[in-house]
PDB file of C-alpha atoms in Angstrom:
ATOM      1  CA  UNK A   1       1.341 -24.116 -13.367  1.00 41.00           C
ATOM      2  CA  UNK A   2       5.023 -23.328 -13.287  1.00 44.00           C
ATOM      3  CA  UNK A   3       6.229 -20.391 -11.161  1.00 46.00           C
ATOM      4  CA  UNK A   4       5.494 -16.994 -12.702  1.00 54.00           C
ATOM      5  CA  UNK A   5       4.152 -18.620 -15.821  1.00 50.00           C
ATOM      6  CA  UNK A   6       2.396 -16.191 -18.102  1.00 50.00           C
ATOM      7  CA  UNK A   7      -1.304 -16.977 -18.322  1.00 42.00           C
ATOM      8  CA  UNK A   8      -1.729 -17.694 -22.056  1.00 36.00           C
ATOM      9  CA  UNK A   9      -5.402 -16.778 -22.404  1.00 35.00           C
ATOM     10  CA  UNK A  10      -4.746 -13.202 -21.369  1.00 42.00           C
ATOM     11  CA  UNK A  11      -1.512 -12.533 -23.247  1.00 38.00           C
ATOM     12  CA  UNK A  12      -1.306 -10.860 -26.614  1.00 41.00           C
ATOM     13  CA  UNK A  13       1.939 -11.051 -28.556  1.00 40.00           C
ATOM     14  CA  UNK A  14       1.628  -8.014 -30.847  1.00 41.00           C
ATOM     15  CA  UNK A  15       4.759  -6.014 -31.393  1.00 43.00           C
ATOM     16  CA  UNK A  16       5.391  -3.521 -28.548  1.00 46.00           C
ATOM     17  CA  UNK A  17       6.257   0.131 -29.104  1.00 46.00           C
ATOM     18  CA  UNK A  18       9.928   0.787 -28.504  1.00 46.00           C
ATOM     19  CA  UNK A  19       9.290   3.886 -26.415  1.00 48.00           C
ATOM     20  CA  UNK A  20       7.071   2.103 -23.888  1.00 66.00           C
ATOM     21  CA  UNK A  21       8.618   1.446 -20.490  1.00 92.00           C
ATOM     22  CA  UNK A  22       8.013  -1.894 -18.845  1.00 96.00           C
ATOM     23  CA  UNK A  23       6.852  -1.920 -15.213  1.00 98.00           C
ATOM     24  CA  UNK A  24       5.585  -4.561 -12.801  1.00 98.00           C
ATOM     25  CA  UNK A  25       2.638  -4.343 -10.408  1.00 97.00           C
ATOM     26  CA  UNK A  26       2.627  -6.861  -7.550  1.00 95.00           C
ATOM     27  CA  UNK A  27       0.089  -7.881  -6.189  1.00 89.00           C
ATOM     28  CA  UNK A  28      -2.098  -6.802  -9.102  1.00 91.00           C
ATOM     29  CA  UNK A  29      -5.250  -8.565  -7.910  1.00 85.00           C
ATOM     30  CA  UNK A  30      -6.252  -6.127  -5.151  1.00 85.00           C
ATOM     31  CA  UNK A  31      -8.124  -2.829  -5.468  1.00 88.00           C
ATOM     32  CA  UNK A  32      -4.935  -0.781  -5.535  1.00 93.00           C
ATOM     33  CA  UNK A  33      -3.012  -3.170  -7.764  1.00 93.00           C
ATOM     34  CA  UNK A  34      -5.672  -3.564 -10.432  1.00 90.00           C
ATOM     35  CA  UNK A  35      -6.274   0.212 -10.485  1.00 93.00           C
ATOM     36  CA  UNK A  36      -2.558   0.830 -10.897  1.00 96.00           C
ATOM     37  CA  UNK A  37      -2.466  -1.617 -13.796  1.00 94.00           C
ATOM     38  CA  UNK A  38      -5.322   0.209 -15.517  1.00 92.00           C
ATOM     39  CA  UNK A  39      -3.759   3.651 -14.996  1.00 95.00           C
ATOM     40  CA  UNK A  40      -0.322   2.535 -16.172  1.00 96.00           C
ATOM     41  CA  UNK A  41      -1.805   1.012 -19.321  1.00 92.00           C
ATOM     42  CA  UNK A  42      -3.595   4.291 -19.998  1.00 91.00           C
ATOM     43  CA  UNK A  43      -0.222   6.024 -19.683  1.00 94.00           C
ATOM     44  CA  UNK A  44       1.225   3.717 -22.333  1.00 92.00           C
ATOM     45  CA  UNK A  45       3.381   1.508 -20.117  1.00 95.00           C
ATOM     46  CA  UNK A  46       3.886  -2.184 -20.762  1.00 95.00           C
ATOM     47  CA  UNK A  47       2.640  -3.768 -17.540  1.00 95.00           C
ATOM     48  CA  UNK A  48       3.604  -7.048 -15.924  1.00 96.00           C
ATOM     49  CA  UNK A  49       0.656  -7.757 -13.628  1.00 94.00           C
ATOM     50  CA  UNK A  50       1.942 -10.171 -10.985  1.00 94.00           C
ATOM     51  CA  UNK A  51      -0.893 -12.001  -9.262  1.00 90.00           C
ATOM     52  CA  UNK A  52      -0.474 -14.249  -6.252  1.00 81.00           C
ATOM     53  CA  UNK A  53      -1.588 -17.839  -6.591  1.00 64.00           C
ATOM     54  CA  UNK A  54      -4.510 -16.948  -4.280  1.00 53.00           C
ATOM     55  CA  UNK A  55      -5.285 -13.674  -6.062  1.00 52.00           C
ATOM     56  CA  UNK A  56      -8.426 -12.635  -7.892  1.00 58.00           C
ATOM     57  CA  UNK A  57      -7.935 -12.453 -11.669  1.00 61.00           C
ATOM     58  CA  UNK A  58     -11.365 -11.055 -12.460  1.00 62.00           C
ATOM     59  CA  UNK A  59     -10.445  -7.312 -12.481  1.00 59.00           C
ATOM     60  CA  UNK A  60      -7.549  -8.010 -14.863  1.00 67.00           C
ATOM     61  CA  UNK A  61      -9.551 -10.134 -17.278  1.00 61.00           C
ATOM     62  CA  UNK A  62     -11.676  -7.125 -18.154  1.00 61.00           C
ATOM     63  CA  UNK A  63      -8.581  -5.029 -18.807  1.00 61.00           C
ATOM     64  CA  UNK A  64      -7.057  -7.736 -20.959  1.00 57.00           C
ATOM     65  CA  UNK A  65     -10.139  -7.745 -23.142  1.00 58.00           C
ATOM     66  CA  UNK A  66     -10.757  -4.033 -23.569  1.00 54.00           C
ATOM     67  CA  UNK A  67      -7.834  -1.731 -22.717  1.00 50.00           C
ATOM     68  CA  UNK A  68      -4.387  -1.708 -24.324  1.00 47.00           C
ATOM     69  CA  UNK A  69      -4.438  -5.461 -23.998  1.00 69.00           C
ATOM     70  CA  UNK A  70      -1.305  -5.963 -26.088  1.00 80.00           C
ATOM     71  CA  UNK A  71       0.635  -4.180 -23.348  1.00 89.00           C
ATOM     72  CA  UNK A  72      -0.693  -6.299 -20.468  1.00 91.00           C
ATOM     73  CA  UNK A  73       1.153  -9.439 -19.418  1.00 91.00           C
ATOM     74  CA  UNK A  74      -0.135 -11.385 -16.437  1.00 90.00           C
ATOM     75  CA  UNK A  75       2.086 -13.561 -14.260  1.00 92.00           C
ATOM     76  CA  UNK A  76       1.156 -15.931 -11.483  1.00 89.00           C
ATOM     77  CA  UNK A  77       3.648 -15.427  -8.654  1.00 90.00           C
ATOM     78  CA  UNK A  78       4.246 -16.612  -5.130  1.00 88.00           C
ATOM     79  CA  UNK A  79       5.904 -14.115  -2.757  1.00 86.00           C
ATOM     80  CA  UNK A  80       7.781 -17.025  -1.203  1.00 87.00           C
ATOM     81  CA  UNK A  81       8.980 -18.371  -4.546  1.00 92.00           C
ATOM     82  CA  UNK A  82      11.994 -16.238  -5.431  1.00 93.00           C
ATOM     83  CA  UNK A  83      12.236 -17.475  -9.016  1.00 95.00           C
ATOM     84  CA  UNK A  84       8.611 -16.611  -9.747  1.00 95.00           C
ATOM     85  CA  UNK A  85       9.290 -13.026  -8.635  1.00 96.00           C
ATOM     86  CA  UNK A  86      12.458 -12.832 -10.754  1.00 97.00           C
ATOM     87  CA  UNK A  87      10.524 -13.996 -13.815  1.00 96.00           C
ATOM     88  CA  UNK A  88       7.753 -11.456 -13.297  1.00 97.00           C
ATOM     89  CA  UNK A  89      10.309  -8.639 -12.949  1.00 97.00           C
ATOM     90  CA  UNK A  90      12.297  -9.546 -16.060  1.00 96.00           C
ATOM     91  CA  UNK A  91      13.125  -6.443 -18.160  1.00 96.00           C
ATOM     92  CA  UNK A  92      11.068  -4.156 -15.891  1.00 97.00           C
ATOM     93  CA  UNK A  93      12.336  -0.692 -14.957  1.00 97.00           C
ATOM     94  CA  UNK A  94      10.048  -0.291 -11.929  1.00 98.00           C
ATOM     95  CA  UNK A  95       8.025  -2.278  -9.423  1.00 98.00           C
ATOM     96  CA  UNK A  96       4.866  -1.191  -7.611  1.00 98.00           C
ATOM     97  CA  UNK A  97       4.668  -3.551  -4.638  1.00 98.00           C
ATOM     98  CA  UNK A  98       1.837  -4.046  -2.170  1.00 95.00           C
ATOM     99  CA  UNK A  99       1.236  -7.012   0.103  1.00 91.00           C
ATOM    100  CA  UNK A 100      -2.128  -8.773  -0.095  1.00 81.00           C
ATOM    101  CA  UNK A 101      -3.081 -11.187   2.677  1.00 77.00           C
ATOM    102  CA  UNK A 102      -3.888 -14.776   1.648  1.00 68.00           C
ATOM    103  CA  UNK A 103      -7.601 -15.478   1.252  1.00 62.00           C
ATOM    104  CA  UNK A 104      -7.414 -18.198   3.866  1.00 59.00           C
ATOM    105  CA  UNK A 105      -5.970 -15.721   6.369  1.00 62.00           C
ATOM    106  CA  UNK A 106      -7.376 -12.248   5.569  1.00 62.00           C
ATOM    107  CA  UNK A 107      -6.952 -10.883   9.113  1.00 72.00           C
ATOM    108  CA  UNK A 108      -3.598  -9.788  10.495  1.00 77.00           C
ATOM    109  CA  UNK A 109      -2.463 -11.709  13.575  1.00 79.00           C
ATOM    110  CA  UNK A 110       0.796 -12.240  15.440  1.00 82.00           C
ATOM    111  CA  UNK A 111       2.042 -14.552  12.677  1.00 86.00           C
ATOM    112  CA  UNK A 112       1.306 -12.269   9.716  1.00 89.00           C
ATOM    113  CA  UNK A 113       4.353 -10.084  10.400  1.00 91.00           C
ATOM    114  CA  UNK A 114       6.714 -12.978   9.667  1.00 92.00           C
ATOM    115  CA  UNK A 115       4.863 -13.729   6.421  1.00 91.00           C
ATOM    116  CA  UNK A 116       4.913 -10.127   5.226  1.00 94.00           C
ATOM    117  CA  UNK A 117       8.572  -9.665   6.189  1.00 96.00           C
ATOM    118  CA  UNK A 118       9.594 -12.760   4.227  1.00 95.00           C
ATOM    119  CA  UNK A 119       7.640 -11.563   1.217  1.00 95.00           C
ATOM    120  CA  UNK A 120       9.215  -8.081   1.374  1.00 97.00           C
ATOM    121  CA  UNK A 121      12.695  -9.572   1.672  1.00 97.00           C
ATOM    122  CA  UNK A 122      12.198 -11.828  -1.341  1.00 96.00           C
ATOM    123  CA  UNK A 123      10.781  -9.019  -3.469  1.00 97.00           C
ATOM    124  CA  UNK A 124      13.567  -6.530  -2.664  1.00 98.00           C
ATOM    125  CA  UNK A 125      16.242  -9.162  -3.185  1.00 97.00           C
ATOM    126  CA  UNK A 126      14.723  -9.978  -6.585  1.00 97.00           C
ATOM    127  CA  UNK A 127      14.720  -6.272  -7.457  1.00 97.00           C
ATOM    128  CA  UNK A 128      18.407  -6.066  -6.539  1.00 97.00           C
ATOM    129  CA  UNK A 129      19.070  -8.934  -8.953  1.00 97.00           C
ATOM    130  CA  UNK A 130      17.123  -7.314 -11.809  1.00 97.00           C
ATOM    131  CA  UNK A 131      19.594  -5.263 -13.850  1.00 96.00           C
ATOM    132  CA  UNK A 132      16.905  -3.164 -15.509  1.00 96.00           C
ATOM    133  CA  UNK A 133      15.283  -2.114 -12.213  1.00 97.00           C
ATOM    134  CA  UNK A 134      15.399   1.657 -11.662  1.00 97.00           C
ATOM    135  CA  UNK A 135      12.830   2.260  -8.918  1.00 98.00           C
ATOM    136  CA  UNK A 136      10.685   0.419  -6.403  1.00 98.00           C
ATOM    137  CA  UNK A 137       7.473   1.939  -5.054  1.00 98.00           C
ATOM    138  CA  UNK A 138       6.745   0.080  -1.825  1.00 98.00           C
ATOM    139  CA  UNK A 139       3.229   0.430  -0.408  1.00 98.00           C
ATOM    140  CA  UNK A 140       3.256   0.541   3.374  1.00 98.00           C
ATOM    141  CA  UNK A 141       0.811   2.026   5.872  1.00 97.00           C
ATOM    142  CA  UNK A 142       0.224   4.883   8.265  1.00 98.00           C
ATOM    143  CA  UNK A 143       0.144   2.191  10.964  1.00 97.00           C
ATOM    144  CA  UNK A 144       3.920   1.882  10.486  1.00 98.00           C
ATOM    145  CA  UNK A 145       4.165   5.488  11.715  1.00 97.00           C
ATOM    146  CA  UNK A 146       1.618   6.237  14.454  1.00 97.00           C
ATOM    147  CA  UNK A 147       1.979   3.684  17.268  1.00 96.00           C
ATOM    148  CA  UNK A 148       4.324   4.578  20.135  1.00 93.00           C
ATOM    149  CA  UNK A 149       4.322   4.839  23.930  1.00 90.00           C
ATOM    150  CA  UNK A 150       3.829   8.619  23.975  1.00 84.00           C
ATOM    151  CA  UNK A 151       1.009   8.651  21.411  1.00 78.00           C
ATOM    152  CA  UNK A 152      -1.271  10.344  23.980  1.00 74.00           C
ATOM    153  CA  UNK A 153       1.211  13.120  24.746  1.00 71.00           C
ATOM    154  CA  UNK A 154      -0.194  16.590  24.009  1.00 59.00           C
ATOM    155  CA  UNK A 155       3.343  17.963  23.615  1.00 60.00           C
ATOM    156  CA  UNK A 156       4.406  15.482  20.958  1.00 68.00           C
ATOM    157  CA  UNK A 157       5.283  16.925  17.557  1.00 80.00           C
ATOM    158  CA  UNK A 158       3.070  16.338  14.541  1.00 90.00           C
ATOM    159  CA  UNK A 159       3.781  12.925  13.126  1.00 95.00           C
ATOM    160  CA  UNK A 160       5.603  12.832   9.805  1.00 95.00           C
ATOM    161  CA  UNK A 161       7.618  10.491   7.636  1.00 97.00           C
ATOM    162  CA  UNK A 162      10.429  10.594  10.211  1.00 96.00           C
ATOM    163  CA  UNK A 163       8.351   8.643  12.735  1.00 96.00           C
ATOM    164  CA  UNK A 164       8.172   4.865  13.078  1.00 97.00           C
ATOM    165  CA  UNK A 165       5.765   2.760  15.098  1.00 97.00           C
ATOM    166  CA  UNK A 166       7.285   1.115  18.157  1.00 97.00           C
ATOM    167  CA  UNK A 167       7.464  -2.636  17.569  1.00 96.00           C
ATOM    168  CA  UNK A 168       7.262  -3.489  21.280  1.00 96.00           C
ATOM    169  CA  UNK A 169       4.255  -1.203  21.729  1.00 97.00           C
ATOM    170  CA  UNK A 170       2.495  -2.933  18.826  1.00 95.00           C
ATOM    171  CA  UNK A 171       3.197  -6.348  20.349  1.00 95.00           C
ATOM    172  CA  UNK A 172       2.040  -5.243  23.808  1.00 95.00           C
ATOM    173  CA  UNK A 173      -1.346  -4.051  22.551  1.00 94.00           C
ATOM    174  CA  UNK A 174      -1.703  -6.656  19.778  1.00 94.00           C
ATOM    175  CA  UNK A 175      -1.638  -4.064  17.021  1.00 95.00           C
ATOM    176  CA  UNK A 176      -0.751  -6.709  14.468  1.00 94.00           C
ATOM    177  CA  UNK A 177      -1.363  -4.575  11.384  1.00 94.00           C
ATOM    178  CA  UNK A 178       1.043  -1.917  12.659  1.00 95.00           C
ATOM    179  CA  UNK A 179       3.578  -4.554  13.676  1.00 96.00           C
ATOM    180  CA  UNK A 180       3.486  -6.280  10.301  1.00 95.00           C
ATOM    181  CA  UNK A 181       3.700  -3.080   8.262  1.00 96.00           C
ATOM    182  CA  UNK A 182       6.509  -1.660  10.412  1.00 97.00           C
ATOM    183  CA  UNK A 183       8.697  -4.757  10.279  1.00 97.00           C
ATOM    184  CA  UNK A 184       8.082  -5.361   6.577  1.00 97.00           C
ATOM    185  CA  UNK A 185       8.869  -1.769   5.620  1.00 98.00           C
ATOM    186  CA  UNK A 186      11.998  -1.687   7.790  1.00 98.00           C
ATOM    187  CA  UNK A 187      13.127  -4.938   6.188  1.00 98.00           C
ATOM    188  CA  UNK A 188      12.583  -3.478   2.736  1.00 98.00           C
ATOM    189  CA  UNK A 189      14.468  -0.274   3.554  1.00 98.00           C
ATOM    190  CA  UNK A 190      17.387  -2.162   5.098  1.00 98.00           C
ATOM    191  CA  UNK A 191      17.747  -4.398   2.046  1.00 97.00           C
ATOM    192  CA  UNK A 192      17.253  -1.514  -0.400  1.00 98.00           C
ATOM    193  CA  UNK A 193      20.017   0.507   1.232  1.00 97.00           C
ATOM    194  CA  UNK A 194      22.327  -2.488   1.498  1.00 97.00           C
ATOM    195  CA  UNK A 195      21.822  -3.551  -2.123  1.00 96.00           C
ATOM    196  CA  UNK A 196      21.620  -0.102  -3.691  1.00 96.00           C
ATOM    197  CA  UNK A 197      17.960  -0.348  -4.746  1.00 97.00           C
ATOM    198  CA  UNK A 198      16.252   2.990  -5.404  1.00 98.00           C
ATOM    199  CA  UNK A 199      13.122   2.686  -3.259  1.00 98.00           C
ATOM    200  CA  UNK A 200      10.313   5.045  -2.258  1.00 98.00           C
ATOM    201  CA  UNK A 201       7.551   4.082   0.172  1.00 98.00           C
ATOM    202  CA  UNK A 202       3.920   5.199   0.282  1.00 98.00           C
ATOM    203  CA  UNK A 203       2.559   5.057   3.843  1.00 98.00           C
ATOM    204  CA  UNK A 204      -1.136   5.040   3.095  1.00 97.00           C
ATOM    205  CA  UNK A 205      -4.103   5.782   5.290  1.00 96.00           C
ATOM    206  CA  UNK A 206      -7.068   3.426   5.370  1.00 93.00           C
ATOM    207  CA  UNK A 207      -8.232   2.867   1.796  1.00 92.00           C
ATOM    208  CA  UNK A 208     -11.918   3.770   1.677  1.00 88.00           C
ATOM    209  CA  UNK A 209     -14.591   2.871  -0.808  1.00 77.00           C
ATOM    210  CA  UNK A 210     -18.255   1.960  -0.936  1.00 67.00           C
ATOM    211  CA  UNK A 211     -17.758  -0.447   1.944  1.00 62.00           C
ATOM    212  CA  UNK A 212     -15.089  -0.976   4.603  1.00 66.00           C
ATOM    213  CA  UNK A 213     -15.202  -4.364   6.336  1.00 68.00           C
ATOM    214  CA  UNK A 214     -15.613  -3.919  10.087  1.00 61.00           C
ATOM    215  CA  UNK A 215     -12.993  -6.607  10.663  1.00 67.00           C
ATOM    216  CA  UNK A 216     -10.252  -4.880   8.676  1.00 81.00           C
ATOM    217  CA  UNK A 217      -7.101  -5.103  10.775  1.00 86.00           C
ATOM    218  CA  UNK A 218      -6.269  -1.448  10.198  1.00 88.00           C
ATOM    219  CA  UNK A 219      -9.168  -0.475  12.507  1.00 88.00           C
ATOM    220  CA  UNK A 220      -7.689  -2.109  15.606  1.00 90.00           C
ATOM    221  CA  UNK A 221      -7.130   0.899  17.848  1.00 91.00           C
ATOM    222  CA  UNK A 222      -9.464   3.169  15.817  1.00 90.00           C
ATOM    223  CA  UNK A 223     -10.780   4.924  18.937  1.00 89.00           C
ATOM    224  CA  UNK A 224      -7.230   5.795  19.984  1.00 92.00           C
ATOM    225  CA  UNK A 225      -6.380   6.949  16.454  1.00 94.00           C
ATOM    226  CA  UNK A 226      -9.418   9.233  16.495  1.00 92.00           C
ATOM    227  CA  UNK A 227      -8.501  10.758  19.853  1.00 91.00           C
ATOM    228  CA  UNK A 228      -4.878  11.143  18.777  1.00 93.00           C
ATOM    229  CA  UNK A 229      -5.910  12.986  15.602  1.00 93.00           C
ATOM    230  CA  UNK A 230      -4.265  10.375  13.372  1.00 95.00           C
ATOM    231  CA  UNK A 231      -7.252   8.438  11.984  1.00 95.00           C
ATOM    232  CA  UNK A 232      -6.750   9.157   8.293  1.00 96.00           C
ATOM    233  CA  UNK A 233      -8.219   7.723   5.118  1.00 95.00           C
ATOM    234  CA  UNK A 234      -7.398   7.833   1.435  1.00 95.00           C
ATOM    235  CA  UNK A 235      -9.586   7.293  -1.604  1.00 94.00           C
ATOM    236  CA  UNK A 236      -8.454   5.033  -4.403  1.00 94.00           C
ATOM    237  CA  UNK A 237      -7.886   7.694  -7.061  1.00 95.00           C
ATOM    238  CA  UNK A 238      -5.714   9.818  -4.769  1.00 96.00           C
ATOM    239  CA  UNK A 239      -3.684   6.766  -3.746  1.00 97.00           C
ATOM    240  CA  UNK A 240      -3.119   5.715  -7.354  1.00 97.00           C
ATOM    241  CA  UNK A 241      -2.172   9.278  -8.341  1.00 97.00           C
ATOM    242  CA  UNK A 242       0.330   9.385  -5.475  1.00 98.00           C
ATOM    243  CA  UNK A 243       1.973   6.166  -6.650  1.00 98.00           C
ATOM    244  CA  UNK A 244       2.249   7.438 -10.221  1.00 97.00           C
ATOM    245  CA  UNK A 245       3.659  10.749  -8.997  1.00 97.00           C
ATOM    246  CA  UNK A 246       6.439   9.276  -6.839  1.00 97.00           C
ATOM    247  CA  UNK A 247       7.282   6.864  -9.645  1.00 97.00           C
ATOM    248  CA  UNK A 248       7.510   9.377 -12.475  1.00 97.00           C
ATOM    249  CA  UNK A 249       9.024  12.270 -10.496  1.00 96.00           C
ATOM    250  CA  UNK A 250      12.779  11.689 -10.381  1.00 95.00           C
ATOM    251  CA  UNK A 251      13.077  13.948  -7.308  1.00 96.00           C
ATOM    252  CA  UNK A 252      10.996  11.632  -5.080  1.00 97.00           C
ATOM    253  CA  UNK A 253      12.815  10.023  -2.165  1.00 97.00           C
ATOM    254  CA  UNK A 254      12.224   8.283   1.158  1.00 98.00           C
ATOM    255  CA  UNK A 255       8.792   7.841   2.726  1.00 98.00           C
ATOM    256  CA  UNK A 256       5.529   9.622   1.889  1.00 98.00           C
ATOM    257  CA  UNK A 257       2.506   9.717   4.164  1.00 98.00           C
ATOM    258  CA  UNK A 258      -0.524   9.453   1.904  1.00 98.00           C
ATOM    259  CA  UNK A 259      -4.061  10.451   2.923  1.00 98.00           C
ATOM    260  CA  UNK A 260      -6.662  12.987   1.858  1.00 94.00           C
ATOM    261  CA  UNK A 261      -9.090  12.968   4.770  1.00 95.00           C
ATOM    262  CA  UNK A 262      -8.730  13.163   8.554  1.00 96.00           C
ATOM    263  CA  UNK A 263     -11.455  11.751  10.805  1.00 94.00           C
ATOM    264  CA  UNK A 264     -11.245  13.969  13.878  1.00 92.00           C
ATOM    265  CA  UNK A 265     -14.722  15.485  14.302  1.00 92.00           C
ATOM    266  CA  UNK A 266     -18.062  13.906  15.283  1.00 91.00           C
ATOM    267  CA  UNK A 267     -19.588  14.537  11.846  1.00 90.00           C
ATOM    268  CA  UNK A 268     -16.529  12.887  10.267  1.00 89.00           C
ATOM    269  CA  UNK A 269     -17.057   9.908  12.562  1.00 88.00           C
ATOM    270  CA  UNK A 270     -20.699   9.622  11.497  1.00 86.00           C
ATOM    271  CA  UNK A 271     -19.769   9.572   7.811  1.00 85.00           C
ATOM    272  CA  UNK A 272     -16.943   7.131   8.478  1.00 86.00           C
ATOM    273  CA  UNK A 273     -19.246   4.774  10.384  1.00 82.00           C
ATOM    274  CA  UNK A 274     -21.680   4.709   7.459  1.00 80.00           C
ATOM    275  CA  UNK A 275     -18.967   3.130   5.319  1.00 80.00           C
ATOM    276  CA  UNK A 276     -18.382   0.300   7.783  1.00 76.00           C
ATOM    277  CA  UNK A 277     -20.062  -3.014   7.033  1.00 62.00           C
ATOM    278  CA  UNK A 278     -22.046  -4.715   8.332  1.00 55.00           C
ATOM    279  CA  UNK A 279     -23.766  -1.536   9.546  1.00 54.00           C
ATOM    280  CA  UNK A 280     -25.504  -3.411  12.348  1.00 45.00           C
ATOM    281  CA  UNK A 281     -22.213  -3.863  14.167  1.00 47.00           C
ATOM    282  CA  UNK A 282     -21.170  -1.257  16.743  1.00 51.00           C
ATOM    283  CA  UNK A 283     -18.534   1.134  15.400  1.00 53.00           C
ATOM    284  CA  UNK A 284     -15.027   0.660  16.805  1.00 54.00           C
ATOM    285  CA  UNK A 285     -14.575   4.411  17.091  1.00 58.00           C
ATOM    286  CA  UNK A 286     -16.107   4.769  20.506  1.00 46.00           C
ATOM    287  CA  UNK A 287     -18.106   3.218  23.276  1.00 45.00           C
ATOM    288  CA  UNK A 288     -19.804   6.591  23.661  1.00 45.00           C
ATOM    289  CA  UNK A 289     -23.611   6.645  23.557  1.00 39.00           C
ATOM    290  CA  UNK A 290     -23.588   9.279  20.786  1.00 52.00           C
ATOM    291  CA  UNK A 291     -21.100  10.640  18.290  1.00 53.00           C
ATOM    292  CA  UNK A 292     -21.342  14.065  19.920  1.00 56.00           C
ATOM    293  CA  UNK A 293     -19.575  12.535  22.928  1.00 65.00           C
ATOM    294  CA  UNK A 294     -16.514  11.871  20.786  1.00 72.00           C
ATOM    295  CA  UNK A 295     -15.354  15.475  20.768  1.00 82.00           C
ATOM    296  CA  UNK A 296     -13.128  17.282  18.294  1.00 88.00           C
ATOM    297  CA  UNK A 297      -9.445  16.466  18.231  1.00 91.00           C
ATOM    298  CA  UNK A 298      -6.554  18.333  16.674  1.00 91.00           C
ATOM    299  CA  UNK A 299      -4.989  16.756  13.604  1.00 93.00           C
ATOM    300  CA  UNK A 300      -1.542  15.492  14.593  1.00 94.00           C
ATOM    301  CA  UNK A 301      -0.253  13.918  11.422  1.00 96.00           C
ATOM    302  CA  UNK A 302       0.867  15.659   8.243  1.00 95.00           C
ATOM    303  CA  UNK A 303       1.436  14.824   4.585  1.00 96.00           C
ATOM    304  CA  UNK A 304       3.035  18.075   3.436  1.00 96.00           C
ATOM    305  CA  UNK A 305       5.900  16.215   1.769  1.00 97.00           C
ATOM    306  CA  UNK A 306       3.593  14.313  -0.596  1.00 97.00           C
ATOM    307  CA  UNK A 307       1.315  17.283  -1.246  1.00 96.00           C
ATOM    308  CA  UNK A 308       4.270  19.431  -2.290  1.00 96.00           C
ATOM    309  CA  UNK A 309       5.624  16.713  -4.571  1.00 96.00           C
ATOM    310  CA  UNK A 310       2.250  16.245  -6.241  1.00 95.00           C
ATOM    311  CA  UNK A 311       1.722  19.978  -6.758  1.00 93.00           C
ATOM    312  CA  UNK A 312       5.195  20.400  -8.241  1.00 89.00           C
ATOM    313  CA  UNK A 313       4.701  17.291 -10.393  1.00 88.00           C
ATOM    314  CA  UNK A 314       1.392  18.508 -11.844  1.00 83.00           C
ATOM    315  CA  UNK A 315       2.927  21.921 -12.589  1.00 76.00           C
TER     316      UNK A 315
END
């Protein structure tokens, strides 16, 4: 299949309403991406769903068959194929971008940072070359904020969007998820500022659902996150709503920490552990013999900026 070729079976060529805005979701095959596609279709946008060559098309096939299907166009893209990205972005006024790891390498390691940085660079460069592009919503992570040498300091200020994870600290303790997200986001911001691309980033907590794989790279350092009061999670609906809000609100700017639950109490840890699969594996939260031994820790990360934006947006 040629780069960014539209997948014919899923495309409908009916005439499009003139008032509909055209946006792109990349990678549209993950939980966040496919949910964004569905929500944007419900809001009457024409959606270019860009799916990596290793992505899962199944969630989008259902949408193509039952929901605003004439407004859904699916593209096969490769984050390392610049032309395929350009083709997927054609005529779009916005991009929702999130990086999905290849199926053959689902776990972050010391090499994933280079892959994610290259992908971010290609995507932002393509956005800069797309004349119709008005806004980029770049999905990053809380792990690009929380890791630093003084993370244990009791005098440190509450973490906010101003903070960045220390790259050397991440390398020292093999926090590959934090390293990859930090370098990729910094690359995106540098290119956006240099090329005049209007970009906003969503620094999301751990996306929760019915099951959280124990081996998810985000959980490396979970015990330290718990003790530091920065182990935060976000449910899918809240995360999607946050993306829509920062996209549609013209006053949005910069970075936004995005979470709606803090795991900092023993009962929180119990509930969190129940979501981890397989359940037979020891939780990474603690080597303690019981959850009561974990203690209660003060929350030391805030998302006031996003909460205010969302309240003002809804009003």
